[in-house]
Short mmCIF file of C-alpha atoms and ligand atoms in Angstrom, two decimals:
data_model
loop_
_atom_site.label_atom_id
_atom_site.label_comp_id
_atom_site.label_asym_id
_atom_site.label_seq_id
_atom_site.Cartn_x
_atom_site.Cartn_y
_atom_site.Cartn_z
CA MET A 1 -11.63 -1.31 31.41
CA ALA A 2 -14.43 -3.03 33.34
CA GLY A 3 -17.86 -1.90 32.20
CA LEU A 4 -16.93 -1.31 28.57
CA PRO A 5 -18.53 -3.59 25.99
CA SER A 6 -16.09 -6.25 24.88
CA GLY A 7 -15.70 -4.83 21.35
CA GLN A 8 -14.50 -1.49 22.73
CA GLU A 9 -11.86 -2.76 25.10
CA LYS A 10 -8.32 -1.77 24.38
CA ALA A 11 -6.26 -4.38 22.59
CA GLN A 12 -3.57 -6.00 24.70
CA THR A 13 -1.24 -7.90 22.46
CA PRO A 14 0.91 -10.22 24.57
CA THR A 15 3.67 -10.68 21.98
CA PRO A 16 4.74 -7.56 20.08
CA THR A 17 3.82 -7.82 16.43
CA PRO A 18 6.39 -6.86 13.78
CA LEU A 19 6.97 -3.13 13.49
CA GLY A 20 7.25 -1.38 10.12
CA VAL A 21 8.33 2.15 9.21
CA TYR A 22 6.71 4.04 6.36
CA VAL A 23 8.34 7.27 5.18
CA HIS A 24 6.23 9.51 2.96
CA VAL A 25 8.35 11.60 0.60
CA PRO A 26 5.80 14.18 -0.54
CA PHE A 27 7.49 15.66 -3.60
CA CYS A 28 6.49 15.35 -7.25
CA ALA A 29 7.55 17.41 -10.24
CA THR A 30 3.99 17.37 -11.64
CA THR A 31 0.69 15.80 -10.66
CA CYS A 32 -0.52 12.64 -12.43
CA ASP A 33 -4.16 12.87 -13.50
CA PHE A 34 -5.28 10.03 -11.21
CA CYS A 35 -3.28 11.00 -8.13
CA ALA A 36 -5.01 11.42 -4.79
CA PHE A 37 -1.86 11.18 -2.65
CA TYR A 38 -0.49 14.20 -0.84
CA GLN A 39 2.38 15.62 -2.87
CA THR A 40 3.83 19.02 -3.64
CA VAL A 41 6.41 20.52 -6.02
CA PRO A 42 9.66 21.00 -4.04
CA LYS A 43 10.50 24.69 -4.02
CA GLY A 44 13.45 26.50 -2.45
CA ASP A 45 14.76 24.65 0.58
CA ALA A 46 11.62 22.48 0.96
CA ILE A 47 13.55 19.19 0.79
CA ALA A 48 16.10 20.33 3.39
CA ARG A 49 13.28 21.42 5.71
CA TYR A 50 11.50 18.11 5.08
CA LEU A 51 14.62 16.17 6.11
CA ASP A 52 14.95 18.28 9.27
CA GLY A 53 11.28 17.50 9.96
CA ILE A 54 11.81 13.76 9.51
CA GLU A 55 14.69 13.89 11.98
CA ALA A 56 12.54 15.78 14.48
CA GLU A 57 9.62 13.42 14.00
CA ALA A 58 11.71 10.25 14.29
CA GLY A 59 12.93 11.63 17.63
CA LEU A 60 9.32 11.99 18.82
CA VAL A 61 8.26 8.41 18.08
CA GLU A 62 7.68 6.14 21.06
CA TRP A 63 9.94 3.40 19.70
CA GLY A 64 9.99 1.63 23.07
CA GLY A 65 13.35 0.11 22.26
CA ARG A 66 11.87 -1.84 19.36
CA ALA A 67 13.58 -2.26 16.03
CA ALA A 68 11.68 -1.99 12.76
CA ALA A 69 11.50 -5.25 10.83
CA THR A 70 10.58 -3.56 7.55
CA ALA A 71 10.76 -0.11 5.98
CA PHE A 72 8.98 1.40 3.01
CA TRP A 73 9.63 4.77 1.36
CA GLY A 74 6.75 5.92 -0.80
CA GLY A 75 5.35 9.10 -2.11
CA GLY A 76 5.29 11.29 -3.84
CA THR A 77 8.53 10.61 -5.62
CA PRO A 78 11.39 9.60 -3.29
CA GLY A 79 13.71 9.76 -6.32
CA LEU A 80 13.32 13.54 -6.47
CA LEU A 81 15.73 13.65 -3.54
CA LYS A 82 19.35 13.97 -4.65
CA ALA A 83 21.75 11.18 -3.75
CA ASP A 84 23.11 13.00 -0.68
CA GLN A 85 19.55 13.78 0.48
CA LEU A 86 18.55 10.11 0.12
CA ASP A 87 21.63 9.23 2.13
CA ARG A 88 20.65 11.63 4.91
CA LEU A 89 17.08 10.30 4.98
CA GLY A 90 18.38 6.74 5.21
CA ARG A 91 20.80 7.54 8.00
CA ILE A 92 18.12 9.30 10.03
CA MET A 93 15.83 6.32 9.66
CA LEU A 94 18.51 3.79 10.56
CA LEU A 95 19.54 5.80 13.60
CA TYR A 96 16.06 5.84 15.10
CA CYS A 97 14.43 2.62 13.91
CA GLY A 98 16.85 0.27 15.59
CA GLY A 99 19.20 -0.67 12.76
CA GLN A 100 18.91 -2.45 9.46
CA PRO A 101 15.38 -3.65 8.59
CA THR A 102 15.26 -7.09 6.98
CA GLU A 103 13.24 -5.66 4.09
CA TRP A 104 13.52 -2.05 2.92
CA SER A 105 11.52 -0.93 -0.13
CA VAL A 106 11.86 2.33 -2.04
CA GLU A 107 9.43 3.49 -4.72
CA LEU A 108 11.11 5.11 -7.68
CA ALA A 109 9.68 6.87 -10.72
CA PRO A 110 11.57 5.83 -13.88
CA ALA A 111 12.64 9.38 -14.76
CA THR A 112 14.38 9.80 -11.38
CA VAL A 113 16.50 6.64 -11.48
CA THR A 114 20.24 7.32 -11.71
CA ALA A 115 23.22 5.11 -10.95
CA GLU A 116 24.29 7.58 -8.25
CA ARG A 117 20.97 7.46 -6.40
CA LEU A 118 20.81 3.66 -6.67
CA ALA A 119 24.36 3.29 -5.35
CA VAL A 120 23.43 5.32 -2.27
CA LEU A 121 20.29 3.25 -1.68
CA LYS A 122 22.18 -0.01 -2.07
CA ALA A 123 24.90 1.15 0.33
CA LEU A 124 22.25 2.11 2.89
CA GLY A 125 20.87 -1.44 2.78
CA VAL A 126 17.75 -0.99 0.65
CA THR A 127 16.65 -4.45 -0.47
CA ARG A 128 13.70 -3.76 -2.73
CA ILE A 129 12.99 -1.24 -5.48
CA SER A 130 9.47 -0.63 -6.69
CA LEU A 131 9.47 0.97 -10.14
CA GLY A 132 6.36 2.98 -11.05
CA VAL A 133 6.01 1.93 -14.70
CA GLN A 134 2.17 2.02 -15.01
CA SER A 135 2.32 1.31 -18.77
CA PHE A 136 4.79 0.76 -21.60
CA ASN A 137 2.47 2.52 -24.01
CA ASP A 138 3.38 6.17 -24.73
CA ALA A 139 -0.17 7.27 -25.50
CA LEU A 140 -1.60 5.64 -22.37
CA LEU A 141 1.16 7.14 -20.20
CA ASP A 142 0.25 10.48 -21.68
CA ALA A 143 -3.43 9.89 -20.89
CA LEU A 144 -2.47 9.35 -17.24
CA GLY A 145 -0.41 12.54 -17.11
CA ARG A 146 2.75 10.52 -16.37
CA GLN A 147 5.98 12.23 -17.24
CA HIS A 148 8.17 9.29 -18.28
CA THR A 149 8.69 7.43 -21.54
CA PRO A 150 9.03 3.68 -22.12
CA ALA A 151 12.72 4.30 -22.98
CA GLN A 152 13.24 5.73 -19.48
CA VAL A 153 11.61 2.64 -17.98
CA TYR A 154 14.03 0.27 -19.74
CA ARG A 155 17.03 2.38 -18.77
CA ALA A 156 15.87 2.61 -15.14
CA TYR A 157 15.20 -1.12 -14.93
CA ASP A 158 18.65 -2.00 -16.26
CA LEU A 159 20.33 0.37 -13.78
CA ILE A 160 18.34 -1.13 -10.90
CA ARG A 161 19.25 -4.67 -11.90
CA ALA A 162 22.89 -3.69 -12.32
CA GLN A 163 22.96 -2.62 -8.65
CA GLY A 164 21.85 -6.10 -7.58
CA PHE A 165 18.88 -5.29 -5.33
CA ALA A 166 17.38 -8.44 -3.85
CA SER A 167 13.91 -7.73 -5.15
CA VAL A 168 12.48 -5.57 -7.92
CA ASN A 169 8.81 -4.74 -8.32
CA VAL A 170 7.12 -3.29 -11.37
CA ASP A 171 3.92 -1.30 -10.83
CA LEU A 172 1.37 -1.40 -13.65
CA MET A 173 -2.11 0.10 -14.06
CA PHE A 174 -5.01 -1.22 -16.10
CA ALA A 175 -8.49 -0.21 -17.26
CA LEU A 176 -6.98 3.09 -18.41
CA PRO A 177 -9.15 5.40 -20.54
CA GLY A 178 -9.26 3.96 -24.05
CA GLN A 179 -7.11 0.93 -23.17
CA GLU A 180 -7.96 -2.21 -25.12
CA GLU A 181 -7.47 -5.70 -23.75
CA THR A 182 -4.70 -6.32 -26.29
CA GLN A 183 -2.84 -3.25 -25.04
CA TRP A 184 -3.07 -4.46 -21.45
CA ARG A 185 -1.82 -7.85 -22.53
CA ALA A 186 1.08 -6.13 -24.31
CA ASP A 187 1.93 -4.25 -21.08
CA LEU A 188 1.89 -7.50 -19.11
CA ASP A 189 4.07 -9.19 -21.75
CA GLU A 190 6.55 -6.35 -21.66
CA ALA A 191 6.69 -6.45 -17.86
CA LEU A 192 7.23 -10.22 -17.94
CA ARG A 193 9.99 -9.79 -20.50
CA LEU A 194 11.86 -7.62 -17.96
CA ALA A 195 11.56 -10.54 -15.48
CA PRO A 196 10.88 -8.65 -12.25
CA ASP A 197 10.49 -10.52 -8.97
CA HIS A 198 7.18 -8.89 -8.13
CA LEU A 199 4.34 -7.28 -10.04
CA SER A 200 1.68 -4.93 -8.70
CA THR A 201 -1.26 -4.40 -11.04
CA TYR A 202 -3.72 -1.71 -10.03
CA CYS A 203 -7.06 -0.95 -11.58
CA LEU A 204 -7.30 2.76 -12.30
CA THR A 205 -9.52 4.42 -9.73
CA PHE A 206 -11.27 7.74 -10.04
CA GLU A 207 -10.63 9.68 -6.85
CA GLU A 208 -12.34 12.94 -6.04
CA ASP A 209 -10.34 16.13 -6.57
CA THR A 210 -8.15 14.61 -9.27
CA ALA A 211 -7.83 15.70 -12.90
CA LEU A 212 -9.26 12.31 -13.89
CA TRP A 213 -12.31 12.90 -11.72
CA VAL A 214 -12.90 16.19 -13.52
CA LYS A 215 -12.65 14.39 -16.89
CA LEU A 216 -15.16 11.82 -15.62
CA SER A 217 -17.61 14.49 -14.50
CA GLN A 218 -17.22 16.22 -17.91
CA GLY A 219 -17.98 12.95 -19.70
CA LYS A 220 -14.51 12.87 -21.34
CA VAL A 221 -13.81 9.45 -19.81
CA LYS A 222 -16.24 6.78 -18.67
CA LEU A 223 -16.35 4.12 -15.97
CA ASP A 224 -16.61 0.61 -17.38
CA PRO A 225 -17.07 -1.96 -14.56
CA ALA A 226 -17.46 -4.87 -17.02
CA LYS A 227 -14.13 -4.02 -18.65
CA GLU A 228 -12.46 -3.68 -15.24
CA ALA A 229 -13.73 -7.14 -14.21
CA LEU A 230 -12.47 -8.64 -17.47
CA PHE A 231 -9.03 -7.04 -17.05
CA TYR A 232 -8.80 -8.30 -13.45
CA GLN A 233 -9.66 -11.84 -14.47
CA ARG A 234 -7.29 -11.85 -17.45
CA THR A 235 -4.47 -10.49 -15.26
CA TRP A 236 -4.91 -13.18 -12.61
CA ASP A 237 -5.03 -15.95 -15.19
CA TYR A 238 -2.16 -14.63 -17.26
CA LEU A 239 0.30 -13.89 -14.46
CA GLY A 240 -0.56 -17.16 -12.73
CA ALA A 241 0.33 -19.04 -15.91
CA ALA A 242 3.58 -17.07 -16.10
CA GLY A 243 4.72 -18.35 -12.69
CA PHE A 244 3.69 -15.43 -10.50
CA ALA A 245 1.75 -16.40 -7.39
CA GLN A 246 -1.02 -13.99 -6.62
CA TYR A 247 -0.95 -13.20 -2.91
CA GLU A 248 -3.28 -10.21 -2.83
CA VAL A 249 -5.92 -8.77 -5.15
CA SER A 250 -3.32 -6.56 -6.89
CA ASN A 251 -0.02 -8.25 -6.02
CA PHE A 252 1.95 -11.12 -7.52
CA ALA A 253 5.36 -12.47 -6.63
CA ARG A 254 7.84 -15.11 -7.50
CA GLN A 255 8.66 -17.47 -4.64
CA GLY A 256 10.13 -15.54 -1.70
CA HIS A 257 9.50 -12.06 -3.12
CA ALA A 258 6.16 -11.05 -1.56
CA CYS A 259 6.40 -7.66 0.15
CA THR A 260 6.62 -8.36 3.89
CA HIS A 261 6.01 -4.74 4.82
CA ASN A 262 2.65 -4.74 3.04
CA LEU A 263 1.74 -8.19 4.36
CA ASN A 264 2.41 -7.00 7.92
CA THR A 265 0.22 -3.97 7.31
CA TRP A 266 -2.63 -6.08 5.97
CA HIS A 267 -2.28 -8.37 8.99
CA MET A 268 -2.91 -5.25 11.09
CA TYR A 269 0.41 -5.37 12.86
CA GLU A 270 2.17 -2.12 13.75
CA TRP A 271 3.76 0.63 11.71
CA VAL A 272 5.17 4.09 12.26
CA GLY A 273 4.41 6.62 9.52
CA LEU A 274 6.81 9.53 9.12
CA GLY A 275 6.34 12.61 6.93
CA PRO A 276 3.31 14.64 5.83
CA SER A 277 0.20 12.43 5.52
CA GLY A 278 2.12 9.48 7.02
CA ALA A 279 -0.26 7.17 8.90
CA SER A 280 0.70 5.22 12.01
CA GLN A 281 -0.73 2.27 13.86
CA HIS A 282 1.46 1.94 16.86
CA ALA A 283 1.68 2.19 20.66
CA GLY A 284 -2.05 1.63 21.11
CA TRP A 285 -3.37 4.21 18.64
CA ARG A 286 -3.92 4.91 14.95
CA ALA A 287 -3.54 8.40 13.43
CA SER A 288 -2.27 10.39 10.45
CA ASN A 289 0.05 13.33 10.01
CA PRO A 290 -1.42 16.41 8.33
CA PRO A 291 -1.29 16.10 4.53
CA ASP A 292 0.53 19.40 4.23
CA LEU A 293 4.25 20.03 4.44
CA GLY A 294 3.91 23.33 6.33
CA LEU A 295 1.38 22.01 8.88
CA TRP A 296 3.40 18.85 9.45
CA LEU A 297 6.61 20.87 9.95
CA ALA A 298 4.79 23.11 12.43
CA ASP A 299 3.53 20.03 14.29
CA VAL A 300 6.86 18.25 14.59
CA GLY A 301 8.62 21.56 15.32
CA ALA A 302 6.28 21.94 18.31
CA GLY A 303 6.93 18.37 19.46
CA ARG A 304 3.65 16.93 18.18
CA ARG A 305 3.07 14.11 15.72
CA ALA A 306 0.17 12.18 14.20
CA THR A 307 -2.48 14.33 15.79
CA ALA A 308 -5.33 13.98 13.27
CA ASP A 309 -8.08 11.37 13.81
CA ARG A 310 -6.20 9.79 16.68
CA THR A 311 -8.12 6.62 17.48
CA ALA A 312 -7.43 4.15 20.28
CA LEU A 313 -6.76 0.67 18.92
CA THR A 314 -9.50 -1.64 20.12
CA GLU A 315 -9.84 -5.34 19.48
CA ALA A 316 -13.03 -4.60 17.49
CA LEU A 317 -11.19 -2.18 15.21
CA LEU A 318 -8.19 -4.42 14.65
CA ALA A 319 -10.25 -7.59 14.23
CA SER A 320 -12.58 -6.07 11.62
CA ASP A 321 -9.71 -4.56 9.63
CA ALA A 322 -7.71 -7.79 9.86
CA VAL A 323 -10.67 -9.63 8.30
CA VAL A 324 -11.25 -7.01 5.58
CA PHE A 325 -7.59 -6.81 4.53
CA GLY A 326 -7.04 -10.51 5.18
CA LEU A 327 -9.76 -11.41 2.71
CA ARG A 328 -7.93 -9.45 0.01
CA MET A 329 -5.02 -11.88 0.46
CA ASN A 330 -5.12 -15.24 -1.30
CA ALA A 331 -4.10 -17.00 1.91
CA GLY A 332 -7.38 -15.80 3.40
CA VAL A 333 -8.21 -15.41 7.06
CA SER A 334 -7.83 -18.04 9.74
CA LEU A 335 -10.76 -17.23 11.97
CA PRO A 336 -9.56 -19.39 14.89
CA ARG A 337 -6.21 -17.58 14.83
CA LEU A 338 -7.78 -14.14 14.68
CA ARG A 339 -10.24 -14.99 17.44
CA LYS A 340 -7.32 -16.06 19.59
CA ARG A 341 -5.51 -12.82 18.82
CA PHE A 342 -8.59 -10.65 19.47
CA PRO A 343 -10.69 -12.67 21.92
CA ARG A 344 -12.64 -9.67 23.14
CA ALA A 345 -13.82 -8.47 19.72
CA ASN A 346 -17.43 -9.33 19.15
CA TRP A 347 -17.47 -11.92 16.40
CA SER A 348 -21.17 -12.71 16.22
CA GLY A 349 -21.97 -10.12 13.51
CA LEU A 350 -19.44 -11.77 11.20
CA GLU A 351 -20.80 -15.22 12.08
CA ASP A 352 -24.25 -14.05 11.00
CA LEU A 353 -22.89 -12.67 7.72
CA LEU A 354 -20.69 -15.58 6.63
CA PRO A 355 -23.42 -18.10 5.64
CA ARG A 356 -24.86 -15.66 3.11
CA LEU A 357 -21.45 -14.85 1.60
CA LEU A 358 -20.77 -18.60 1.33
CA LEU A 359 -24.17 -19.22 -0.24
CA GLU A 360 -23.63 -16.45 -2.78
CA GLY A 361 -20.36 -18.05 -3.83
CA LEU A 362 -18.26 -15.08 -2.73
CA LEU A 363 -16.35 -17.02 -0.06
CA THR A 364 -15.08 -20.49 0.63
CA ALA A 365 -14.35 -21.91 4.09
CA THR A 366 -12.14 -24.82 5.09
CA GLN A 367 -12.86 -27.20 7.97
CA GLU A 368 -10.07 -25.48 9.89
CA GLY A 369 -11.97 -22.17 9.68
CA VAL A 370 -9.93 -20.43 6.98
CA ILE A 371 -12.15 -18.20 4.84
CA ARG A 372 -11.09 -17.02 1.40
CA LEU A 373 -12.67 -14.95 -1.33
CA THR A 374 -13.53 -16.85 -4.48
CA PRO A 375 -12.40 -15.22 -7.75
CA ARG A 376 -15.92 -13.79 -8.02
CA GLY A 377 -15.68 -12.48 -4.46
CA ARG A 378 -12.28 -11.00 -5.20
CA LEU A 379 -13.80 -8.97 -8.02
CA ILE A 380 -16.04 -7.24 -5.48
CA ALA A 381 -13.61 -7.35 -2.55
CA ASP A 382 -14.40 -3.75 -1.61
CA ALA A 383 -18.13 -4.45 -1.36
CA VAL A 384 -17.51 -7.63 0.70
CA GLY A 385 -15.16 -5.63 2.95
CA ALA A 386 -17.84 -3.00 3.49
CA GLU A 387 -20.27 -5.73 4.58
CA VAL A 388 -17.70 -7.16 7.00
CA LEU A 389 -17.10 -3.74 8.55
CA GLU A 390 -20.84 -3.17 8.82
CA ALA A 391 -21.25 -6.56 10.55
CA PHE A 392 -18.62 -5.69 13.17
CA GLU A 393 -19.98 -2.16 13.61
CA ALA A 394 -23.59 -3.33 13.93
CA GLU A 395 -22.53 -5.82 16.56
CA THR A 396 -20.58 -3.17 18.47
CA ARG A 397 -23.60 -0.81 18.32
CA SER A 398 -25.95 -3.52 19.61
CA THR A 399 -23.62 -4.46 22.50
CA SER A 400 -23.17 -0.77 23.40
CA ARG A 401 -26.89 -0.26 24.01
S1 SF4 B 1 4.17 10.25 -9.10
FE1 SF4 B 1 2.79 9.21 -7.68
S2 SF4 B 1 2.49 10.65 -6.00
FE2 SF4 B 1 3.38 11.83 -7.69
S3 SF4 B 1 1.64 12.69 -8.77
FE3 SF4 B 1 2.09 10.75 -9.78
S4 SF4 B 1 0.82 9.20 -8.73
FE4 SF4 B 1 0.87 11.06 -7.45
#
């Protein structure tokens, strides 16, 4: 690679980083108003063809004899698969990914939770269930276009607990159209009453090409950044007082229940994404599968996978993303450690940026070189991340000249 600027050299990681497997299950019965994920209504034999595609794709992955440390099934709605289909998906994954992962998460929508499906997942070795509750308030669920009721949430939660999974997460959303602070507090109280091991609390976002985006453009709902900031702050304070340690902007866990798969992703380790729209960062490149069941099936049927936006992993790319995602974590970023891991990334752009972020009270830094967002910085984590990326990119541009 002689002659290339340092920031563009290919990363050579001496010790393999942990490998994760993400399986995208792209089926939903209906589309939630806020949803920007790829999903489709399963028609005819779509699920059977999807499972054949997963088997074909898993056979194409350059596993290199490595076993996956963690697995995550998301969607879409994995629970739309019947028990025997979940079993087949699990067996395919276990066959190819080197045996039982130490952590295996499955997202489930409350309306899809049955004792039969849970028994299959438990027998496969799933360790963690993530229940997509979003809210306990009927009217707010309706406003999101969600198809479940609070009664279905309670029933699903009890069934999940009865199966004895090691870890249970509850997903909630806040800053919903018309949601008052007291209603959000009531949702948090109700979630705490269930006593999950992990809570994910997401601020509602307005993504293009969603029903919510249309409502926004028609003036039927409004953005309210001040309310969002208030809800964030109240959430952090309230869950902290309730014994949940915040470990990322949107994620809280009781001791020992943080999601390792997500942590490994944010540390910019490696993952294999299977299924339509599945994204991979593995074997020296980053790429996504087509977000379309038919196109993805055609790809894997022809022996191709993850062909879109295939990008070589460089130290510059990994270092900048490790800082951006690292800053979203409460543990922060150890700059000496990252510099050791990516010695050929060009760090001077970030060094120029840091004093201003410190001065503006968005970051703190320890003597050991660990930088962390302050609560104020965490409220604008996306904007800080954009500045970090720009600093790395500007530096790469200047060294390329
Ligand atoms: S269940 Fe999830 S993936 Fe499906 S439409 Fe709703 S938000 Fe999107």
